Structures are given as structure tokens and as C-alpha cells.
Amino acid sequence: MIRLSQLFFTTLREDPAEAEVASHRLLLRAGYIRRAGAGLYSWLPLGLRVRRNIERIVREEMEAAGAQEVLFPGLLPREPYERSGRWTEYGDGIFRLQDRKGADHLLAPTHEEVFTLLVQDLVSSYKSLPLTIYQIQDKYRDEARPRAGLLRAREFTMKDAYSFDATDAGLAASYQRQRDAYERIFARLGLEYVIVAADAGAMGGSKSEEFMHPTPVGEDTIVRSAGGYAANVEAFETVAPEPLPIDGQEIAALPDAAVQQTPDTPTIETLVADANARFPREDGRAWTAADTLKNVVLRLTHLDGSRELVVIGLPGDREVDEKRVEVAFQPAQATAADEEDFKANPGLVKGYIGPWTASGPVLGEESATGIRYLLDKRVVTGTSWITGANEPGRHVFGLVAGRDFVGDGWVEAGDVRSGDPAPDGSGPVTLERGMEVGHVFQLGRKYAEALGLKVLDENGKLVTVTMGSYGIGVTRNLAAIAEIAHDDKGLVWPREVAPFDVHVVATGRDEAIFAIAESVVAELEARGLEVVLDDRPKVSPGVKFGDAELIGVPQIVIVGRDAVEGSVEVWDRATGERSKVEIADIQAALGR
């Protein structure tokens, strides 16, 4: 019998100062976790019970999908990651250490390499495939800004599964089985989700989808249309307008570019105001930020430590999106150019940067500066722009893409907005905040080729195995559930993951009441329910009720003074409804 009088926990009356979001605040207050360091948490008995329930659901669905469980160490040697290239690719994002002999190791951020090597060690024929194996294990990432409790921690628990197939068709089938299993898992966890196209990132591969949970506290943005398109913002592809033929009449009819004096106009806002005041259009239409070409200077730091500047040209009514930039230039790190960068490159006149001067191009690998120039997909041939003339207080009007300037390539870096067209033609998109709760990848042969995983096919020839990778954040999902499963009193866990089925509260001082409460618990446990008994002496009913609401067990049974006459009160935590029932009818009242 689990008694609160003996349980290792404590509740807090006030919100912890460091708690930023509801899940963080309530898990701390209700005695589920405790902070051990920045992005690091200790788990108390209540928290472990919920965590294990989530793991149980994941295991059941993995086994139903034909996956087998294994377990790898969290401390791994450098060599497999060196062979795959990720020892360098991860940069500062992982924890590295050396043993006493000076050998390099890391705390695993993911386990693709060692999964691959294990299968290589044990599998030599296509007859042993398809194979899917998984583990539930802690992962480690050196987050620059750990925040929001379990939602962005430096140590976290994941289920990661990997499929191994001899053919691409086999990979597609394994991928679908895991994808279907994920849908069942999230349905059981009670989490709303949207499956979105995603960028594969450092994982690599040919296909990547995220299971995104819509929530205001999410760090990601879900882009979707009413017609069925869905992607995260990093994977969204801009719909480019139709370009004009470079030798067509439309471009030939455009006036030549003209440099104008535009003093004190280093921003898009001041430039538009000056253009409307001093250079109005002949047709009476007002100039807007969308008529200007903004040129944003970034500094890229590559894995080998080398640096370069790159300029992004995009419509002036758009901002550069940090997450899209991160994906566009990975594995290099992209940051805004600083004053030292501009001093080292006097050809870039801050506030008046443009790709063109009368004497020749200023931006581009073949230009005077040699700085790579990448364009937003909206800057197509034939579009006309106002942009910097590379002189203080001067801008060029009527600069035409394709005629007067070109880029070195395209880049997906501009922000995505509600109303933008979906790339599949399914209509305008809307945006909402979301949190990644699962991710599935068709890795293909990236890791198998790097690590030499081959099997003999039916013709006796060696073929490279193709792989899939499938991850679910166990501890992140626990926090995601807490974000939605609460009210102003505390947590309200769904039945599938709650730490107990029933919370029995004994109130009053009469020993007979406590004895009856124990008999109620024993009867419920005999019927297969998991029960916790609040038998704390000298604790007022108000405090016990407050703790019951805070802890969030779905159903509460109050054993009070009426118990000696054979009745108790059943309290539904989610609805708040209370009903008086006979002790013999408790189980029926609980609906169990």
C-alpha cells in the first residue's frame, strides 16, 4: 500500500521562480521532479511512475509494430562518429570527454552509428531482414539555452528505433509501420498532433516527417493549409513568381536603373518614406517595403573554423528567419555580421548595400567583393527593385533582376507568413506554434555506407543496407501532456499515464476513518487498480484536498466522517463533479 505519509515527495505552495511554463511549474510544485542543474532534473517517485507509464505505452506499440528492444550505453567512443562525420558536424552541441588514457568519448546525442555497427556485427544476409530494433535511453545535448523545464533540457530520455532493409521498398514499408505506431502512441497519450514535412538536419536522409503538437509554448512553427499541406517552417518552400524572359518585351520596356540621392535612409522604413515623398510613381501607386530589396549580411563559421560572409537579398517587407537560416547553411553556424566584419569589407556600405554599381557588380562570387550573394526565390528575373547603391545616402531605383544583377543561387531564409501560398497549390497557409514530439526519417544508406553495413542479397551479391530512424522524446512528451492536462488547481493526468488510478484521501482524526480508508484501498488494489492513500496525520482536509488537486490523479475518493455509516465521496478531478456513494459501490462509481 502506497501511503503519502511515507512517499518521498513534497509539494510547494508557491510557483518556483525559475519555472517559465505550466508544465515546469506544476511538475516542480507537485513533487514530480527537482532541478539538479541548468537543464538537468532529478526524478522523484511520482514523476517516475508517469514516465514509466509513457514508456510502457511506447513499448507496447513498438512491439506491436514488430520492433525488438535493445539497450546501448550513453557513453560512446569517438571512432564511430568520426567515421560518419558527425564528430565534427555536431560542433559545440554535444558533450565530449576523455578517459584517463586520453581517448575521446561523447555522451550520446543519438545512436545511429552504434545501432548500425551492432547490426553489421550480427547480420550478414538479406534473410535476416527486415529488422527493426529500438531502445529507451537518455540522450545528452549541450543546449546553449536550456529552458522550459523538460521541454528543452540537456539530458532527456528518448525512444529511438532503427529499421534495416535490403531494398528501398522494404524501407518504405518499415517506415510506414513505425509511422502508424506513432499515430497510435499519440492517440493513447492524448496528444493532438500534426504530421509535417521536415528538414532532416544532421541526421540526413531522403524523407523526414515530424509529429508536431500544437501549443503556444512550442518553439517551432507549423505551416499548413486548409487543403492538406503541412510542414514545419524550416522545410517550407517559397512559391516563386513566374520570371520574365530576359530578352522579352516586358523587360525591354523597363526603364534603366537610376541612382538617386536618399540621405538619412539606412532602414527600409526611412527609404520607403523618402521614396514616396521625393520620387513618387507616375501611376500614383505608393512605394511599399515590398518594392525594396533588402540585403542582409551574415557571417558563416564553418566546422574547420574558417569564416566567410554571405549576403542574402530578399524583399524588404520580409525578415530573415533564424531557423530557416540555420537549416539553409548547416552545418556552418550563421550569425549577423558585426562592425568588425564591415570594417574588414569596406565594399559593404552599411545601410546602403546593393548588388550593383555603374562600374560593375558588387555582390557575388565574381564581383568586386567576391562575397557570395544568395537570393530569395521571389527575386526572379524581371522583378524591379529599389536597393542600396553602395554609397552613403544613395539608392538605385529600377534595378532589374536578371538584367542588372544576378545571384550565386537561391536560399530559403525569408520568413513565412499567413496567407503565403502553399507550395503544393492547396491554398494559403496559416501559422501556429508547435512542439516536436516525434520524428521519423528515411535515412537511406548514409550511415550504412559510412560504416560499411552490407549484406548478401538473393543473388549472393553484397548490397548496402538502407535504414530508417524513428524518435520519440519520452520526457518531452510527459511535459507536453502536463502542458495541456492541467487547470488552475494543478495537474489533471489522463488515465493512461497518471501515476495512480485512484487517490484515496482520509480526513478527520477518528482512527476508524483511517481503517476504513485502508480497507477501501485494499479492495481497489485487489481489483487491479493502482491506488495511493493520503493517510498523513495532523494534516488538515484543506491541505490534503489541495495536494490531491495539485498531484492530479484522475479520480479521488474522500473517506470522511460519513464513512463510519458506509458512504464516501467520489471526486472526478477533470470535471470537478462529486458524488456520494456507498462503499460497496465505489468501483462502479469510478467506472472501472
PDB file of N, CA and C in Angstrom, residues 13 489 541-551 571:
ATOM      1  N   ARG A  13       3.795  25.435  -2.186  1.00  0.00           N
ATOM      2  CA  ARG A  13       2.627  26.323  -2.234  1.00  0.00           C
ATOM      3  C   ARG A  13       2.776  27.407  -3.295  1.00  0.00           C
ATOM      4  N   LYS A 489      -5.824  24.639 -10.548  1.00  0.00           N
ATOM      5  CA  LYS A 489      -5.547  23.985  -9.265  1.00  0.00           C
ATOM      6  C   LYS A 489      -4.332  23.074  -9.314  1.00  0.00           C
ATOM      7  N   PRO A 541      -7.854  18.678   6.176  1.00  0.00           N
ATOM      8  CA  PRO A 541      -8.518  18.272   4.933  1.00  0.00           C
ATOM      9  C   PRO A 541      -8.255  19.248   3.787  1.00  0.00           C
ATOM     10  N   GLY A 542      -8.207  20.536   4.082  1.00  0.00           N
ATOM     11  CA  GLY A 542      -7.960  21.523   3.024  1.00  0.00           C
ATOM     12  C   GLY A 542      -6.619  21.322   2.345  1.00  0.00           C
ATOM     13  N   VAL A 543      -5.582  21.043   3.135  1.00  0.00           N
ATOM     14  CA  VAL A 543      -4.257  20.803   2.568  1.00  0.00           C
ATOM     15  C   VAL A 543      -4.260  19.507   1.760  1.00  0.00           C
ATOM     16  N   LYS A 544      -4.922  18.478   2.294  1.00  0.00           N
ATOM     17  CA  LYS A 544      -4.972  17.209   1.565  1.00  0.00           C
ATOM     18  C   LYS A 544      -5.703  17.366   0.239  1.00  0.00           C
ATOM     19  N   PHE A 545      -6.820  18.103   0.245  1.00  0.00           N
ATOM     20  CA  PHE A 545      -7.566  18.314  -0.998  1.00  0.00           C
ATOM     21  C   PHE A 545      -6.734  19.131  -1.989  1.00  0.00           C
ATOM     22  N   GLY A 546      -6.029  20.140  -1.474  1.00  0.00           N
ATOM     23  CA  GLY A 546      -5.177  20.947  -2.351  1.00  0.00           C
ATOM     24  C   GLY A 546      -4.075  20.129  -2.986  1.00  0.00           C
ATOM     25  N   ASP A 547      -3.478  19.232  -2.203  1.00  0.00           N
ATOM     26  CA  ASP A 547      -2.434  18.368  -2.755  1.00  0.00           C
ATOM     27  C   ASP A 547      -3.018  17.384  -3.763  1.00  0.00           C
ATOM     28  N   ALA A 548      -4.217  16.886  -3.491  1.00  0.00           N
ATOM     29  CA  ALA A 548      -4.854  15.958  -4.433  1.00  0.00           C
ATOM     30  C   ALA A 548      -5.094  16.640  -5.775  1.00  0.00           C
ATOM     31  N   GLU A 549      -5.538  17.889  -5.732  1.00  0.00           N
ATOM     32  CA  GLU A 549      -5.747  18.638  -6.979  1.00  0.00           C
ATOM     33  C   GLU A 549      -4.423  18.900  -7.676  1.00  0.00           C
ATOM     34  N   LEU A 550      -3.394  19.221  -6.912  1.00  0.00           N
ATOM     35  CA  LEU A 550      -2.088  19.529  -7.490  1.00  0.00           C
ATOM     36  C   LEU A 550      -1.450  18.292  -8.128  1.00  0.00           C
ATOM     37  N   ILE A 551      -1.526  17.155  -7.451  1.00  0.00           N
ATOM     38  CA  ILE A 551      -0.912  15.915  -7.952  1.00  0.00           C
ATOM     39  C   ILE A 551      -1.625  15.420  -9.204  1.00  0.00           C
ATOM     40  N   TRP A 571     -14.783  11.854  -6.363  1.00  0.00           N
ATOM     41  CA  TRP A 571     -14.499  13.183  -6.939  1.00  0.00           C
ATOM     42  C   TRP A 571     -13.767  12.969  -8.262  1.00  0.00           C
TER      43      TRP A 571
END
